[in-house]
Amino acid sequence: MTLRKAAIGAGKPASSPQPAVRRVLVGEEDAGQRIDNFLLRECKGVPKSHIYRILRSGEVRVNGGRVSQTYRVVAGDELRIPPVRLSERSEGATAGAPPREFPIIYEDDSLLVIDKPAGVAVHGGSGVSFGVIEQLRAQRPTARFLELAHRLDRETSGLLIIGKRRAALNHVQDQMRDGKVEKRYLTMVPGRWINAVQHVKLSLHKYLLPDGERRVRVSPEGKPSHSIVRLQARWERAGQYCSLLEVELKTGRTHQIRVHLQHLGFPLLGDDKYGDFALNKALMKEGLPRMFLHAALLRFHHPVSGVLLELRAPLSGDLQAYLDIVNRTHKQDGTPKV
């Protein structure tokens, strides 16, 4: 259990407007966690940008010294956390996440894997009061540890891993960094995708729009990114084609599938950031309510037993319903088996 010393300034009335310096001792279950992630959990609701600022400025101290944001905390470390304040709105939103149950694909003492619905963020922040992780913690108030192992876009449905123990979480994340977790997604795009298997290696660069919204583009200045696209099915109607693709991620960049395919001229159906907006409006009338992207398969070794896990989540009801519509209204276009 993480032990906390009394905050400097403790004893003031709870309504005191002055936030206090806090000193926190790192417990065994948090050992090995990056300090930026530790602080995001410790300072619930504080924007990431502020967490990184107090790290860069040296306001956060570990055992009296400065550390970088990549430092991994050790059991027994003493952290000095400077005063940080949430607005009343943020405090209320953070505390008010409603409990919610999610479809469970796999669970044991170390891991929980759920089938995340589309339209739900994985965590609060960036204008979202709460997400999957906050709702899970509210639904399981006695759980000592629940942390996201990775992310899914809010609009994406499918498999999401949550660590129930720090060591298990670190092990899974290490596998991800080493490319040892196989992730496969299903998506549908307009157009006639030709190749049965195609490797897409295009560097991706993150940038911000004038309003501060995050976007990604293909750029030689970006980070190396690798997707493997496999054709699953293809249809034609009145000279117009659409293709069902399986995409395996060899790297895990932000919006990787969406930007790789859009750059190649195959934007995801229903994508409200990189897609064909006029087509998306027409598709909504035909029965596609959102972006067609689903995390369908995960394959990795269990962090404790070492057993190879292969986990699958069937297409969500809304995407399956649209696929059924396509099968009824379009003609199959001779897809090779992959």
XYZ file of C-alpha atoms in Angstrom:
338
model
C 0.000 0.000 0.000
C 1.223 3.512 -0.766
C 1.863 5.363 2.504
C 1.405 9.115 2.672
C 2.975 11.449 5.224
C 0.861 14.258 6.569
C 0.818 17.143 4.130
C 2.650 20.305 5.124
C -0.056 22.675 6.252
C -2.338 19.839 7.359
C -4.767 20.794 10.071
C -6.199 23.721 8.166
C -9.916 23.637 7.522
C -10.916 21.530 4.515
C -12.255 24.642 2.835
C -8.883 26.413 2.985
C -8.093 27.934 -0.410
C -4.377 27.267 -0.070
C -3.187 23.936 -1.514
C -0.263 22.395 0.329
C 3.034 20.735 -0.528
C 2.654 16.977 -0.150
C 5.230 14.327 0.605
C 4.403 10.822 -0.596
C 6.186 7.539 0.070
C 6.129 5.052 -2.828
C 4.826 1.618 -1.892
C 5.745 -1.780 -3.313
C 2.733 -1.945 -5.640
C 3.783 1.287 -7.388
C 7.465 0.407 -7.789
C 8.650 0.475 -11.383
C 6.063 2.993 -12.584
C 7.211 6.031 -14.556
C 7.031 9.120 -12.404
C 4.821 11.026 -14.855
C 2.230 8.226 -14.742
C 2.556 7.998 -10.952
C 1.864 11.732 -10.646
C -1.107 11.575 -13.014
C -2.647 8.980 -10.707
C -1.627 10.809 -7.534
C -2.863 14.191 -8.766
C -6.173 13.122 -10.252
C -7.631 15.630 -12.669
C -4.476 17.718 -13.070
C -3.731 18.215 -16.806
C -0.784 16.286 -18.243
C 0.777 19.554 -19.398
C 0.934 20.771 -15.792
C 2.417 17.496 -14.559
C 5.196 17.725 -17.157
C 5.786 21.392 -16.326
C 6.362 20.758 -12.614
C 8.676 17.856 -13.516
C 10.726 19.963 -15.947
C 10.947 22.856 -13.516
C 12.261 20.639 -10.714
C 9.309 21.376 -8.417
C 8.838 17.627 -8.031
C 11.679 16.135 -6.002
C 12.521 12.483 -5.374
C 14.545 11.919 -2.229
C 15.482 15.586 -2.388
C 16.721 15.576 -6.011
C 15.411 16.348 -9.469
C 14.461 13.555 -11.877
C 13.316 13.350 -15.498
C 9.830 12.326 -16.568
C 11.168 8.886 -17.571
C 12.397 8.088 -14.038
C 10.804 4.948 -12.584
C 9.873 5.183 -8.937
C 11.301 2.738 -6.395
C 9.617 1.431 -3.262
C 10.611 3.760 -0.427
C 11.158 6.823 -2.638
C 9.936 10.031 -1.013
C 8.308 12.429 -3.451
C 7.816 16.117 -2.830
C 4.760 17.225 -4.814
C 4.238 20.997 -5.049
C 0.834 22.616 -4.485
C -1.516 21.848 -7.360
C -5.108 22.980 -7.483
C -8.092 21.682 -9.401
C -11.021 23.837 -10.297
C -14.207 22.963 -8.410
C -15.584 21.617 -11.673
C -12.590 19.299 -12.164
C -12.667 18.114 -8.555
C -16.349 17.297 -8.790
C -15.984 15.540 -12.124
C -13.063 13.419 -10.947
C -14.880 12.327 -7.809
C -18.176 11.736 -9.599
C -17.336 8.994 -12.115
C -20.344 6.639 -12.133
C -19.581 2.948 -11.674
C -19.985 0.886 -14.821
C -19.556 -2.735 -15.760
C -17.874 -3.574 -19.060
C -17.949 -6.881 -20.973
C -15.098 -9.014 -19.611
C -13.078 -11.056 -22.102
C -10.469 -12.296 -19.607
C -9.738 -11.820 -15.913
C -7.450 -13.275 -13.258
C -5.516 -11.901 -10.279
C -3.092 -10.006 -12.531
C -5.043 -8.775 -15.549
C -8.454 -7.643 -16.686
C -9.261 -7.466 -20.400
C -12.531 -5.831 -21.405
C -14.402 -5.193 -24.638
C -14.537 -1.388 -24.594
C -17.626 0.167 -26.190
C -17.185 2.926 -28.766
C -17.827 6.460 -27.544
C -16.159 5.935 -24.163
C -12.736 7.464 -23.464
C -10.241 5.204 -21.701
C -9.531 7.929 -19.096
C -10.650 11.405 -18.129
C -8.968 14.561 -19.407
C -8.997 16.836 -22.462
C -12.580 17.882 -21.827
C -13.733 14.399 -20.765
C -14.757 14.159 -17.108
C -14.095 10.435 -16.762
C -13.399 7.320 -18.761
C -13.193 3.553 -18.534
C -10.546 3.466 -15.825
C -12.377 5.885 -13.516
C -15.642 4.000 -13.994
C -13.952 0.669 -13.290
C -12.425 2.038 -10.081
C -15.836 3.322 -9.024
C -17.385 -0.043 -9.849
C -14.656 -1.901 -7.907
C -14.001 0.319 -4.877
C -12.060 -2.379 -3.010
C -9.595 -2.999 -5.859
C -6.113 -2.016 -4.677
C -4.755 -1.419 -8.156
C -6.307 -0.802 -11.580
C -4.261 0.847 -14.344
C -4.486 1.006 -18.121
C -1.835 -1.018 -19.953
C -2.422 0.880 -23.216
C -4.912 3.203 -24.926
C -7.714 3.026 -27.464
C -9.215 6.043 -29.202
C -12.561 7.087 -27.814
C -14.299 6.145 -31.087
C -12.672 2.690 -31.218
C -14.279 -0.390 -29.694
C -12.645 -3.630 -28.628
C -9.977 -5.201 -26.475
C -8.431 -3.118 -23.703
C -5.966 -4.453 -21.088
C -6.043 -3.230 -17.474
C -3.378 -4.255 -14.989
C -4.514 -5.403 -11.542
C -0.975 -5.614 -10.180
C 1.955 -3.290 -10.815
C 4.398 -6.071 -11.748
C 1.930 -7.566 -14.239
C 1.238 -4.165 -15.777
C 4.951 -3.422 -16.193
C 5.541 -6.821 -17.795
C 2.751 -6.352 -20.343
C 3.944 -2.834 -21.164
C 7.486 -4.139 -21.599
C 6.152 -6.698 -24.087
C 4.393 -3.891 -25.937
C 7.558 -1.787 -26.129
C 9.481 -4.825 -27.414
C 6.865 -5.543 -30.085
C 5.834 -8.825 -28.460
C 2.117 -8.050 -28.133
C 0.214 -8.801 -31.329
C -2.650 -6.356 -31.927
C -5.091 -6.752 -34.807
C -7.962 -4.436 -35.716
C -10.868 -4.682 -38.147
C -11.807 -1.674 -40.248
C -13.764 -0.880 -43.389
C -12.666 1.624 -46.031
C -14.121 2.967 -49.270
C -12.442 1.817 -52.466
C -11.046 -1.370 -53.938
C -8.120 -2.522 -51.801
C -6.059 -4.817 -54.000
C -3.194 -6.482 -52.122
C -3.912 -9.529 -50.000
C -1.140 -8.427 -47.618
C 0.542 -5.026 -47.635
C 3.179 -3.614 -45.292
C 2.767 0.109 -44.660
C 5.879 1.821 -43.305
C 5.253 5.570 -43.059
C 6.613 7.845 -40.313
C 3.961 9.706 -38.306
C 4.244 13.183 -36.809
C 1.922 14.613 -34.143
C 0.910 18.278 -34.254
C -1.745 20.606 -32.853
C -4.452 22.533 -34.654
C -4.890 26.231 -33.772
C -7.640 25.268 -31.321
C -5.259 22.863 -29.552
C -6.774 19.647 -30.913
C -4.263 16.890 -31.654
C -3.719 15.593 -35.168
C -1.256 13.254 -36.889
C 0.170 13.314 -40.410
C 2.642 11.305 -42.458
C 5.977 13.116 -42.357
C 9.675 12.193 -42.652
C 10.107 14.141 -39.412
C 7.824 11.746 -37.565
C 8.394 8.484 -35.720
C 8.819 5.231 -37.689
C 5.479 3.416 -37.910
C 4.597 0.015 -39.336
C 1.186 -1.484 -40.098
C 0.398 -4.770 -41.857
C -2.876 -4.655 -43.794
C -4.684 -7.857 -44.796
C -7.707 -7.879 -47.093
C -10.658 -9.743 -45.559
C -13.541 -8.993 -47.933
C -14.521 -6.610 -50.693
C -17.867 -5.499 -52.145
C -19.159 -3.508 -55.119
C -22.390 -1.585 -55.711
C -23.058 0.610 -58.750
C -19.371 0.846 -59.510
C -18.482 1.865 -55.949
C -16.323 -0.408 -53.791
C -15.691 -0.904 -50.093
C -13.168 -3.199 -48.413
C -12.988 -4.910 -45.032
C -9.411 -4.933 -43.741
C -7.551 -6.451 -40.827
C -4.672 -4.242 -39.662
C -1.877 -5.549 -37.464
C 0.065 -2.895 -35.574
C 3.812 -3.450 -35.346
C 4.154 -0.020 -33.715
C 1.554 1.767 -31.614
C 1.527 5.395 -32.730
C -1.369 7.758 -32.131
C -4.066 7.374 -34.844
C -1.706 5.054 -36.746
C -4.296 2.997 -38.644
C -6.432 6.026 -39.439
C -3.565 8.111 -40.830
C -1.746 5.314 -42.668
C -4.881 4.311 -44.559
C -6.030 7.887 -45.175
C -2.621 8.738 -46.627
C -2.969 5.817 -49.050
C -6.380 7.089 -50.190
C -8.486 4.740 -48.056
C -9.891 6.785 -45.126
C -11.807 4.772 -42.539
C -15.568 4.791 -42.956
C -17.084 7.132 -40.379
C -13.779 8.729 -39.323
C -14.654 12.278 -38.207
C -11.027 13.468 -38.137
C -9.366 12.063 -41.243
C -12.283 10.662 -43.205
C -14.468 11.638 -46.158
C -16.983 13.856 -44.368
C -19.587 13.921 -47.162
C -19.435 10.136 -47.423
C -19.731 9.814 -43.650
C -23.042 11.726 -43.686
C -24.403 9.391 -46.345
C -23.213 6.344 -44.412
C -25.013 7.478 -41.266
C -28.270 7.417 -43.244
C -27.398 3.917 -44.449
C -26.813 2.638 -40.918
C -23.178 3.299 -39.946
C -23.335 5.384 -36.748
C -19.608 5.831 -36.094
C -16.058 5.102 -37.203
C -15.555 1.508 -38.341
C -12.580 0.489 -36.198
C -12.525 -2.391 -33.731
C -9.672 -3.916 -31.691
C -10.438 -7.548 -32.486
C -7.435 -9.628 -31.354
C -4.646 -9.565 -28.788
C -1.937 -12.206 -28.521
C 0.712 -12.022 -25.771
C 2.325 -14.027 -22.993
C 0.746 -13.905 -19.566
C 2.995 -11.808 -17.295
C 3.006 -14.404 -14.508
C 2.488 -17.862 -16.031
C 4.110 -17.153 -19.388
C 1.215 -18.922 -21.139
C 0.406 -17.503 -24.575
C -2.983 -15.773 -24.435
C -5.058 -15.233 -27.565
C -8.039 -13.010 -26.855
C -10.737 -12.005 -29.324
C -13.658 -9.600 -29.266
C -16.369 -9.974 -31.924
C -17.436 -6.911 -33.879
C -19.633 -4.649 -31.770
C -23.345 -4.726 -32.506
C -23.410 -1.449 -34.442
C -20.531 -2.442 -36.738
C -21.875 -5.966 -37.248
C -25.268 -4.500 -38.154
C -23.664 -2.290 -40.796
C -21.632 -5.220 -42.127
C -24.889 -7.154 -42.474
C -26.359 -4.243 -44.469
C -23.345 -4.257 -46.795
C -23.672 -8.000 -47.330
C -27.359 -7.555 -48.273
C -26.998 -4.522 -50.518
C -23.591 -5.053 -52.162
C -22.132 -7.744 -54.368
C -19.132 -9.698 -53.079
C -16.043 -8.882 -55.143
C -13.963 -12.076 -55.161
C -11.720 -11.630 -52.110
C -8.646 -13.845 -51.751
C -8.342 -15.843 -48.557
C -5.516 -14.576 -46.359
